[in-house]
Amino acid sequence: MISVGIIGGTGYTGKFLIQFCNQHQNIAEMHIYANTTAGQNLHDVLPELSGIVSDLEIKSVENLSYDHDLYFVTLPHGKSLDVVPQLVESGKKVIDLGGDFRLDQAELYDKWYGLNHTNSDLLSKKHYGLADVYNAYGQELIANPGCYPTAALLSTLPLTKNAGDNIASINISSYSGASGAGKSLKQHLLLSELYSNVQAYNVGTHRHQPEISQEMNKSGFDGAFTFVTHLLPISTGIYSTAIIQLKEKLHADDVNQFYSVAYASKEFVRLRDVPPQLKWAVGTNFCDLNVVVNENSVIVTSAIDNLIKGASGQAVQNMNQMFGWNESMGLLTGGEMKTESMEVV
Amino acid sequence: MISVGIIGGTGYTGKFLIQFCNQHQNIAEMHIYANTTAGQNLHDVLPELSGIVSDLEIKSVENLSYDHDLYFVTLPHGKSLDVVPQLVESGKKVIDLGGDFRLDQAELYDKWYGLNHTNSDLLSKKHYGLADVYNAYGQELIANPGCYPTAALLSTLPLTKNAGDNIASINISSYSGASGAGKSLKQHLLLSELYSNVQAYNVGTHRHQPEISQEMNKSGFDGAFTFVTHLLPISTGIYSTAIIQLKEKLHADDVNQFYSVAYASKEFVRLRDVPPQLKWAVGTNFCDLNVVVNENSVIVTSAIDNLIKGASGQAVQNMNQMFGWNESMGLLTGGEMKTESMEVV
Amino acid sequence: MISVGIIGGTGYTGKFLIQFCNQHQNIAEMHIYANTTAGQNLHDVLPELSGIVSDLEIKSVENLSYDHDLYFVTLPHGKSLDVVPQLVESGKKVIDLGGDFRLDQAELYDKWYGLNHTNSDLLSKKHYGLADVYNAYGQELIANPGCYPTAALLSTLPLTKNAGDNIASINISSYSGASGAGKSLKQHLLLSELYSNVQAYNVGTHRHQPEISQEMNKSGFDGAFTFVTHLLPISTGIYSTAIIQLKEKLHADDVNQFYSVAYASKEFVRLRDVPPQLKWAVGTNFCDLNVVVNENSVIVTSAIDNLIKGASGQAVQNMNQMFGWNESMGLLTGGEMKTESMEVV
Amino acid sequence: MISVGIIGGTGYTGKFLIQFCNQHQNIAEMHIYANTTAGQNLHDVLPELSGIVSDLEIKSVENLSYDHDLYFVTLPHGKSLDVVPQLVESGKKVIDLGGDFRLDQAELYDKWYGLNHTNSDLLSKKHYGLADVYNAYGQELIANPGCYPTAALLSTLPLTKNAGDNIASINISSYSGASGAGKSLKQHLLLSELYSNVQAYNVGTHRHQPEISQEMNKSGFDGAFTFVTHLLPISTGIYSTAIIQLKEKLHADDVNQFYSVAYASKEFVRLRDVPPQLKWAVGTNFCDLNVVVNENSVIVTSAIDNLIKGASGQAVQNMNQMFGWNESMGLLTGGEMKTESMEVV
């Protein structure tokens, strides 16, 4: 049983972290730290949690206690750098859900985030927590992947790893619900503006692009990669369509084999024989994937919940790996609970 | 042919005013005045109008010209009071789309709007422009009705006028799309908050309540009136359900007669034999109405476009009445245009 | 530990029953019976349950086993009558989620449902399972309330019970998401028709009206009651607005007291000091309620998930009461699970 | 002034054809023919047209009159073949909005549509009506392009035409609102299923794929082309994202030049300097386009209304070209009308 601190805990991802930690069997204690909502009660900030999570006072990040075993950090880009190094130095385990530790090179961070990274040492020590590909057991600092990279990498790594040299280009169009932009007050995020609407954004400049490239490159692919992000007129979910152009044809059986082997033991990746519906994945920690081989191209469609698999759920999955616990603890309420209760009754 | 000034013209209602005026046969010239968008080009502020309305520079309200024949004023509550009196004194015609001139009594305005009304003289001179009930011919200052009152009053006035003494209570639940709140940056108006959501608001305190009461009372009803407003998770439209409890039963034929007589010559009210679909009215200046007599109650459902019939469309209809023009000029593109062209060809 | 049969189990309410039963500590075994989907595998019919609920073959209702302890019946109106009597005669416990046993009088059923009720004996033996008002302990046959009646009755019974004589009229406008209509293939339920749309329906003829009246009358109210239902352009949730006109003013404190006393020990009713947001309740078994006293009227807004509190969740709550189990078992995954695990670890 | 017959006129595209024809200056008469709705009145089938278009009886396609000058045919795939040949033989002008005449080769039609094309002669005589690229003046039979091909081809033809040899691959992800599927009663098109949802469909097998290839090939591109279609949880609009991988870098100025030259005189293509918002195009006959050159790739995002630019609006534009009329007649109500009225007054 551990004690957990959630820093920046009252945004959309924070809300799910609170719920997952609340129902997690190995978490004895949870404290929430925030900036703008510090001093308020949890039930006043997130009234929907009343009756589900006990009320508690949200503490100020400035009065951060170092008594917890593990810290989830959900601060805006640039702000994690002010908090994470001290925690790591104090021997605390940290899972950072922002972008400050995802890239391996400080220069790349400076270029894409327009900030100055002050701790390249930690960049090289961190574990990139793509939980269905890499295992986080024993890690101290985990950079939780971005939401788009989670979908994009789960869609392509089995192919880049097994046939990276045979890929001419990877072309990804991703669509995200508006919760991906958080609660920031911007006109284009108003329902009256975005309802029934769609718009591509940050074409060629999205910060998740170098993150995706970095992991693709490590896995054996170094060709052309283009990535276009769009805003969907819904609240939650990412739908990602990867069109992979091959240099030479691959047999469909071989391609399917790459994916089925890669995810054979991964309970949170569901290979589908039709393109997934986004809603299958929303509200869960699953990534639903479909692979189609069509002439010289491979088309991979995938669906995730951007706030769960793309943020809080994967963070809890990383925590479970980190401590060597059952990977789905706190995430798959059904089966898990049933088993517990059956032992007890 | 007249010249028109649109003051505060780049919000949601302004956009429709621009389009209606642009296609209006008797408007030779249109100037747009605004505060936050002054100095910008129309096409930069409203890119969707490119190719439809010629580009023009938005002028500052501070440099308002007094050369126009008619002014549409779409400023926030309280701000029309700074502009309208001088226009009226200068002999200009004014249609105010805000709340500053809708109530007859300054005290009522002060109470419900929390402001101090400085011109009760104009309050008594203004014409309340419920265009399908009152005629604005020859008027100088028109207070264009609120969006909720338009639907509520068109739903109930035929009954209050003909059987006001027999009504025990009027109970109205109205639901509005988010565009009714304009482009104001408030968290609960974000798509990520409001999508798939509904919430009642301003229960017992909505500013449209005294406006509705005022006109109901004039028409002969002085009983209990309760009004509850809700936010719909869509962009546009108001759906209003009036449950009118009668003291003594009325025959359905008589009730239907009240409505069919009231709207016999009103081309923008469509009496329906089933409850209207909201989308029938959205995008048009129509109010769709259905009346059901059920035991001792009368149930009237109505649908309008809150930005058109509930604001800009009714304002143009009022202009047409004011000048004695065809009531639908600029509003019903189809038939009107056809007639023109048939004469020409 | 009991064995459960879910009859008609692959519709929207069935899906939630499956999930709740799957995670319920006192259910050892669950079988699913259906008509159109009989013979198929659960994961093929409801792919989103893969990885959450073990796959199983859906059995035919025609081959219904009488070996289970409890049966949830989610058949269409009229069809429960073919199944429930034999089950009850065989000494099995039954929770019927349809309308066949909700009304007390066969004549009323025949009139409103347009069918011929063949078992008025069971009508008088059944327990009307409004779980936050009546307790189902030891019952054999439970008629699970309709979705609209659940919201309407929780909103009004504390007042009708305590001040029924002082109520002049109750006027309820309710709005429901489209899932309330199930998966039936009707044109007006297509997204292309209903999106961004609203429509009142069954005005004065909705089958839930006599059900609401019946329980209001029992609680002490016999005045005018009008009920109007509308379709919302969203998938899930019911928002209900009750405007209650009083004969004589009541003090707000007294009214609030009626509600706080009624729901003091009811963990699934959350009294709110602002009108609830629909999304607070969606995905949960909670009913969120707000009470406003405004002059001679009381306005109660309430929000529920039509498929959970309005169907499957309340059915599981009724099962828990029936067997004398903790009322929230299987429904409130968080707190419950935590307690279990803390005892175990 | 001509007389027009609209065959299959009460679906989504038919409704817009009726409205455009109704407001068109050179159409004196319009008759509507349909199958399932034959014998009904227009206002009963499309109540929203009441007050906008005069009521008329919908005639049966079986009693088709040959007295009209021009026929719009909006029958399902395969059904146009039963009607169009006789009309053409009778010397009537025809604009077919279905897929029966879009492909140049009968074999291709048979393969992709799973039908047997019976008139390859007409396939070679037809004009492919991509109205902002080809001019239809004097044509007798126009195959109106598919909705996806309209967006896809307007996005890519300027580049394939000018630099087709330099393109390694074209990768298009397109998202369409549900109205693209018409009013067909399929479970996945119910609002309760599709709301908040997204799904790719017909991956590698969509009938619009050979249509796009055909025109790309004619323009000078013969490389790899992959096309993936998705269903958006909204009613109307297509958003298309084309990622074009180049063999060798092109200068951004040159690429932009290709597009600005191609569309210099095309009033219905709006080149944008940011990715278009879908809603800019919805409700109009415009195609909004944005071109970004990013390293070795060109990214073109485009937005159209699938029912207008992707069907009825382009059909009217084709009619205008066919007869040598002003291209925007009936389509751009604003400016056009104003000009008329200014001449008249």
GROMACS .gro file of N, CA and C in nm, chain B residues 1 12 19 21-29 43 47-52 195-197 233 267 270 272 279-281 284 286 288 330 332-338 340-345, chain D residues 1 12 19 21-29 43 47-52 195-197 233 267 270 272 279-281 284 286 288 330 332-338 340-345:
model
  276
  346MET      N    1  -3.457   5.305  -5.118
  346MET     CA    2  -3.325   5.254  -5.081
  346MET      C    3  -3.268   5.334  -4.963
  357TYR      N    4  -2.274   3.691  -3.308
  357TYR     CA    5  -2.358   3.595  -3.382
  357TYR      C    6  -2.478   3.664  -3.448
  364GLN      N    7  -2.583   3.952  -4.330
  364GLN     CA    8  -2.628   3.872  -4.443
  364GLN      C    9  -2.765   3.915  -4.492
  366CYS      N   10  -2.911   4.210  -4.453
  366CYS     CA   11  -2.904   4.342  -4.514
  366CYS      C   12  -2.837   4.333  -4.651
  367ASN      N   13  -2.737   4.247  -4.661
  367ASN     CA   14  -2.665   4.233  -4.788
  367ASN      C   15  -2.757   4.188  -4.900
  368GLN      N   16  -2.853   4.103  -4.867
  368GLN     CA   17  -2.941   4.051  -4.972
  368GLN      C   18  -3.075   4.124  -4.977
  369HIS      N   19  -3.085   4.234  -4.904
  369HIS     CA   20  -3.212   4.309  -4.899
  369HIS      C   21  -3.218   4.407  -5.015
  370GLN      N   22  -3.332   4.407  -5.083
  370GLN     CA   23  -3.345   4.487  -5.205
  370GLN      C   24  -3.350   4.637  -5.180
  371ASN      N   25  -3.391   4.677  -5.062
  371ASN     CA   26  -3.408   4.820  -5.037
  371ASN      C   27  -3.296   4.881  -4.954
  372ILE      N   28  -3.190   4.804  -4.936
  372ILE     CA   29  -3.074   4.859  -4.864
  372ILE      C   30  -2.962   4.882  -4.965
  373ALA      N   31  -2.924   5.007  -4.976
  373ALA     CA   32  -2.823   5.044  -5.076
  373ALA      C   33  -2.683   5.039  -5.017
  374GLU      N   34  -2.677   5.056  -4.886
  374GLU     CA   35  -2.546   5.074  -4.823
  374GLU      C   36  -2.552   5.022  -4.680
  388HIS      N   37  -1.387   4.011  -4.357
  388HIS     CA   38  -1.350   3.874  -4.396
  388HIS      C   39  -1.250   3.811  -4.302
  392PRO      N   40  -1.465   3.479  -4.164
  392PRO     CA   41  -1.412   3.427  -4.292
  392PRO      C   42  -1.519   3.359  -4.376
  393GLU      N   43  -1.626   3.308  -4.310
  393GLU     CA   44  -1.728   3.238  -4.386
  393GLU      C   45  -1.806   3.331  -4.477
  394LEU      N   46  -1.796   3.462  -4.458
  394LEU     CA   47  -1.870   3.557  -4.542
  394LEU      C   48  -1.794   3.590  -4.671
  395SER      N   49  -1.669   3.548  -4.680
  395SER     CA   50  -1.593   3.573  -4.802
  395SER      C   51  -1.663   3.509  -4.922
  396GLY      N   52  -1.676   3.586  -5.029
  396GLY     CA   53  -1.746   3.536  -5.148
  396GLY      C   54  -1.897   3.555  -5.142
  397ILE      N   55  -1.947   3.596  -5.026
  397ILE     CA   56  -2.092   3.616  -5.009
  397ILE      C   57  -2.121   3.764  -4.989
  540TYR      N   58  -2.092   1.957  -2.416
  540TYR     CA   59  -2.131   1.849  -2.509
  540TYR      C   60  -2.201   1.738  -2.432
  541SER      N   61  -2.315   1.695  -2.486
  541SER     CA   62  -2.388   1.582  -2.427
  541SER      C   63  -2.448   1.618  -2.292
  542ASN      N   64  -2.452   1.745  -2.261
  542ASN     CA   65  -2.491   1.793  -2.129
  542ASN      C   66  -2.617   1.880  -2.139
  578PRO      N   67  -2.718   2.121  -2.549
  578PRO     CA   68  -2.583   2.097  -2.603
  578PRO      C   69  -2.579   2.104  -2.755
  612GLU      N   70  -4.715   3.532  -4.206
  612GLU     CA   71  -4.643   3.432  -4.284
  612GLU      C   72  -4.528   3.367  -4.210
  615ARG      N   73  -4.588   2.932  -3.838
  615ARG     CA   74  -4.645   2.813  -3.902
  615ARG      C   75  -4.711   2.726  -3.796
  617ARG      N   76  -4.864   2.400  -3.668
  617ARG     CA   77  -4.836   2.261  -3.704
  617ARG      C   78  -4.935   2.167  -3.636
  624LYS      N   79  -3.534   2.174  -3.585
  624LYS     CA   80  -3.458   2.204  -3.707
  624LYS      C   81  -3.545   2.258  -3.820
  625TRP      N   82  -3.677   2.239  -3.810
  625TRP     CA   83  -3.762   2.303  -3.910
  625TRP      C   84  -3.744   2.455  -3.907
  626ALA      N   85  -3.726   2.509  -3.787
  626ALA     CA   86  -3.719   2.654  -3.770
  626ALA      C   87  -3.578   2.709  -3.779
  629THR      N   88  -3.410   2.985  -4.025
  629THR     CA   89  -3.519   3.062  -4.085
  629THR      C   90  -3.573   3.165  -3.986
  631PHE      N   91  -3.894   3.166  -3.923
  631PHE     CA   92  -4.023   3.110  -3.884
  631PHE      C   93  -4.030   3.078  -3.735
  633ASP      N   94  -4.240   2.788  -3.548
  633ASP     CA   95  -4.329   2.673  -3.565
  633ASP      C   96  -4.399   2.645  -3.433
  675GLY      N   97  -3.584   4.025  -4.792
  675GLY     CA   98  -3.452   3.993  -4.741
  675GLY      C   99  -3.448   3.868  -4.654
  677LEU      N  100  -3.686   3.581  -4.694
  677LEU     CA  101  -3.734   3.460  -4.760
  677LEU      C  102  -3.675   3.457  -4.899
  678THR      N  103  -3.550   3.421  -4.911
  678THR     CA  104  -3.479   3.441  -5.037
  678THR      C  105  -3.550   3.378  -5.154
  679GLY      N  106  -3.602   3.259  -5.135
  679GLY     CA  107  -3.661   3.186  -5.246
  679GLY      C  108  -3.766   3.259  -5.324
  680GLY      N  109  -3.887   3.260  -5.273
  680GLY     CA  110  -4.001   3.314  -5.345
  680GLY      C  111  -3.981   3.455  -5.395
  681GLU      N  112  -3.930   3.536  -5.309
  681GLU     CA  113  -3.909   3.676  -5.339
  681GLU      C  114  -3.824   3.694  -5.464
  682MET      N  115  -3.713   3.631  -5.462
  682MET     CA  116  -3.618   3.640  -5.572
  682MET      C  117  -3.681   3.594  -5.702
  683LYS      N  118  -3.750   3.486  -5.694
  683LYS     CA  119  -3.815   3.429  -5.810
  683LYS      C  120  -3.907   3.532  -5.876
  685GLU      N  121  -3.902   3.857  -5.852
  685GLU     CA  122  -3.818   3.959  -5.916
  685GLU      C  123  -3.773   3.913  -6.054
  686SER      N  124  -3.713   3.799  -6.054
  686SER     CA  125  -3.650   3.753  -6.177
  686SER      C  126  -3.754   3.729  -6.285
  687MET      N  127  -3.870   3.685  -6.244
  687MET     CA  128  -3.973   3.659  -6.344
  687MET      C  129  -4.021   3.787  -6.408
  688GLU      N  130  -4.023   3.893  -6.331
  688GLU     CA  131  -4.059   4.022  -6.389
  688GLU      C  132  -3.951   4.069  -6.486
  689VAL      N  133  -3.831   4.038  -6.451
  689VAL     CA  134  -3.717   4.091  -6.527
  689VAL      C  135  -3.697   4.015  -6.656
  690VAL      N  136  -3.697   3.885  -6.648
  690VAL     CA  137  -3.664   3.805  -6.766
  690VAL      C  138  -3.771   3.816  -6.876
 1036MET      N  139  -3.606   3.069  -6.971
 1036MET     CA  140  -3.678   2.999  -6.863
 1036MET      C  141  -3.701   2.853  -6.904
 1047TYR      N  142  -3.220   1.376  -4.904
 1047TYR     CA  143  -3.146   1.494  -4.859
 1047TYR      C  144  -3.100   1.580  -4.975
 1054GLN      N  145  -3.495   2.351  -5.329
 1054GLN     CA  146  -3.477   2.488  -5.283
 1054GLN      C  147  -3.398   2.572  -5.384
 1056CYS      N  148  -3.369   2.522  -5.709
 1056CYS     CA  149  -3.449   2.544  -5.829
 1056CYS      C  150  -3.559   2.645  -5.801
 1057ASN      N  151  -3.615   2.638  -5.681
 1057ASN     CA  152  -3.723   2.729  -5.644
 1057ASN      C  153  -3.679   2.875  -5.650
 1058GLN      N  154  -3.554   2.900  -5.614
 1058GLN     CA  155  -3.507   3.038  -5.610
 1058GLN      C  156  -3.425   3.074  -5.734
 1059HIS      N  157  -3.425   2.986  -5.832
 1059HIS     CA  158  -3.345   3.011  -5.953
 1059HIS      C  159  -3.424   3.096  -6.051
 1060GLN      N  160  -3.360   3.198  -6.103
 1060GLN     CA  161  -3.430   3.295  -6.189
 1060GLN      C  162  -3.470   3.240  -6.325
 1061ASN      N  163  -3.400   3.138  -6.372
 1061ASN     CA  164  -3.429   3.089  -6.506
 1061ASN      C  165  -3.509   2.960  -6.508
 1062ILE      N  166  -3.560   2.921  -6.394
 1062ILE     CA  167  -3.646   2.803  -6.389
 1062ILE      C  168  -3.790   2.847  -6.368
 1063ALA      N  169  -3.873   2.814  -6.464
 1063ALA     CA  170  -4.012   2.860  -6.459
 1063ALA      C  171  -4.101   2.756  -6.392
 1064GLU      N  172  -4.059   2.632  -6.396
 1064GLU     CA  173  -4.145   2.524  -6.354
 1064GLU      C  174  -4.061   2.409  -6.300
 1078HIS      N  175  -4.517   1.927  -4.874
 1078HIS     CA  176  -4.513   1.980  -4.737
 1078HIS      C  177  -4.533   1.873  -4.631
 1082PRO      N  178  -4.177   1.904  -4.417
 1082PRO     CA  179  -4.256   2.012  -4.355
 1082PRO      C  180  -4.177   2.143  -4.344
 1083GLU      N  181  -4.045   2.134  -4.342
 1083GLU     CA  182  -3.965   2.254  -4.327
 1083GLU      C  183  -3.974   2.344  -4.449
 1084LEU      N  184  -4.022   2.293  -4.561
 1084LEU     CA  185  -4.032   2.375  -4.683
 1084LEU      C  186  -4.161   2.455  -4.689
 1085SER      N  187  -4.253   2.428  -4.598
 1085SER     CA  188  -4.378   2.505  -4.594
 1085SER      C  189  -4.347   2.653  -4.574
 1086GLY      N  190  -4.409   2.737  -4.656
 1086GLY     CA  191  -4.384   2.881  -4.646
 1086GLY      C  192  -4.263   2.925  -4.726
 1087ILE      N  193  -4.187   2.829  -4.777
 1087ILE     CA  194  -4.067   2.861  -4.857
 1087ILE      C  195  -4.089   2.820  -5.002
 1230TYR      N  196  -2.362   0.899  -3.212
 1230TYR     CA  197  -2.331   1.020  -3.137
 1230TYR      C  198  -2.199   1.002  -3.062
 1231SER      N  199  -2.113   1.102  -3.074
 1231SER     CA  200  -1.987   1.102  -3.000
 1231SER      C  201  -1.892   0.994  -3.051
 1232ASN      N  202  -1.924   0.938  -3.165
 1232ASN     CA  203  -1.852   0.822  -3.217
 1232ASN      C  204  -1.782   0.858  -3.350
 1268PRO      N  205  -1.961   1.210  -3.634
 1268PRO     CA  206  -2.086   1.215  -3.557
 1268PRO      C  207  -2.157   1.349  -3.570
 1302GLU      N  208  -1.522   3.109  -5.853
 1302GLU     CA  209  -1.577   3.177  -5.736
 1302GLU      C  210  -1.617   3.083  -5.625
 1305ARG      N  211  -1.250   2.867  -5.237
 1305ARG     CA  212  -1.187   2.972  -5.156
 1305ARG      C  213  -1.055   2.921  -5.101
 1307ARG      N  214  -0.757   2.936  -4.863
 1307ARG     CA  215  -0.745   2.991  -4.728
 1307ARG      C  216  -0.600   2.986  -4.681
 1314LYS      N  217  -1.741   2.430  -4.086
 1314LYS     CA  218  -1.867   2.505  -4.089
 1314LYS      C  219  -1.862   2.626  -4.183
 1315TRP      N  220  -1.741   2.669  -4.221
 1315TRP     CA  221  -1.736   2.777  -4.320
 1315TRP      C  222  -1.805   2.732  -4.450
 1316ALA      N  223  -1.789   2.606  -4.484
 1316ALA     CA  224  -1.839   2.555  -4.611
 1316ALA      C  225  -1.982   2.499  -4.601
 1319THR      N  226  -2.326   2.597  -4.793
 1319THR     CA  227  -2.288   2.673  -4.912
 1319THR      C  228  -2.238   2.580  -5.023
 1321PHE      N  229  -1.947   2.639  -5.156
 1321PHE     CA  230  -1.803   2.663  -5.158
 1321PHE      C  231  -1.722   2.538  -5.123
 1323ASP      N  232  -1.363   2.512  -4.941
 1323ASP     CA  233  -1.256   2.586  -4.876
 1323ASP      C  234  -1.130   2.500  -4.873
 1365GLY      N  235  -2.888   3.115  -5.849
 1365GLY     CA  236  -2.965   3.028  -5.759
 1365GLY      C  237  -2.884   2.978  -5.641
 1367LEU      N  238  -2.599   3.166  -5.487
 1367LEU     CA  239  -2.543   3.271  -5.403
 1367LEU      C  240  -2.649   3.376  -5.385
 1368THR      N  241  -2.746   3.350  -5.299
 1368THR     CA  242  -2.865   3.435  -5.294
 1368THR      C  243  -2.830   3.581  -5.273
 1369GLY      N  244  -2.734   3.607  -5.187
 1369GLY     CA  245  -2.703   3.745  -5.151
 1369GLY      C  246  -2.675   3.837  -5.268
 1370GLY      N  247  -2.554   3.833  -5.316
 1370GLY     CA  248  -2.509   3.930  -5.416
 1370GLY      C  249  -2.597   3.937  -5.538
 1371GLU      N  250  -2.631   3.822  -5.587
 1371GLU     CA  251  -2.710   3.810  -5.708
 1371GLU      C  252  -2.842   3.888  -5.697
 1372MET      N  253  -2.913   3.860  -5.594
 1372MET     CA  254  -3.042   3.919  -5.568
 1372MET      C  255  -3.031   4.070  -5.559
 1373LYS      N  256  -2.930   4.112  -5.486
 1373LYS     CA  257  -2.907   4.254  -5.468
 1373LYS      C  258  -2.894   4.323  -5.603
 1375GLU      N  259  -3.000   4.228  -5.896
 1375GLU     CA  260  -3.131   4.232  -5.959
 1375GLU      C  261  -3.212   4.349  -5.906
 1376SER      N  262  -3.223   4.353  -5.776
 1376SER     CA  263  -3.314   4.450  -5.717
 1376SER      C  264  -3.264   4.591  -5.745
 1377MET      N  265  -3.134   4.608  -5.747
 1377MET     CA  266  -3.081   4.742  -5.770
 1377MET      C  267  -3.114   4.790  -5.911
 1378GLU      N  268  -3.113   4.699  -6.005
 1378GLU     CA  269  -3.151   4.735  -6.142
 1378GLU      C  270  -3.300   4.771  -6.148
 1379VAL      N  271  -3.373   4.701  -6.069
 1379VAL     CA  272  -3.519   4.714  -6.078
 1379VAL      C  273  -3.568   4.842  -6.011
 1380VAL      N  274  -3.520   4.865  -5.889
 1380VAL     CA  275  -3.576   4.976  -5.811
 1380VAL      C  276  -3.545   5.112  -5.876
   0.00000   0.00000   0.00000
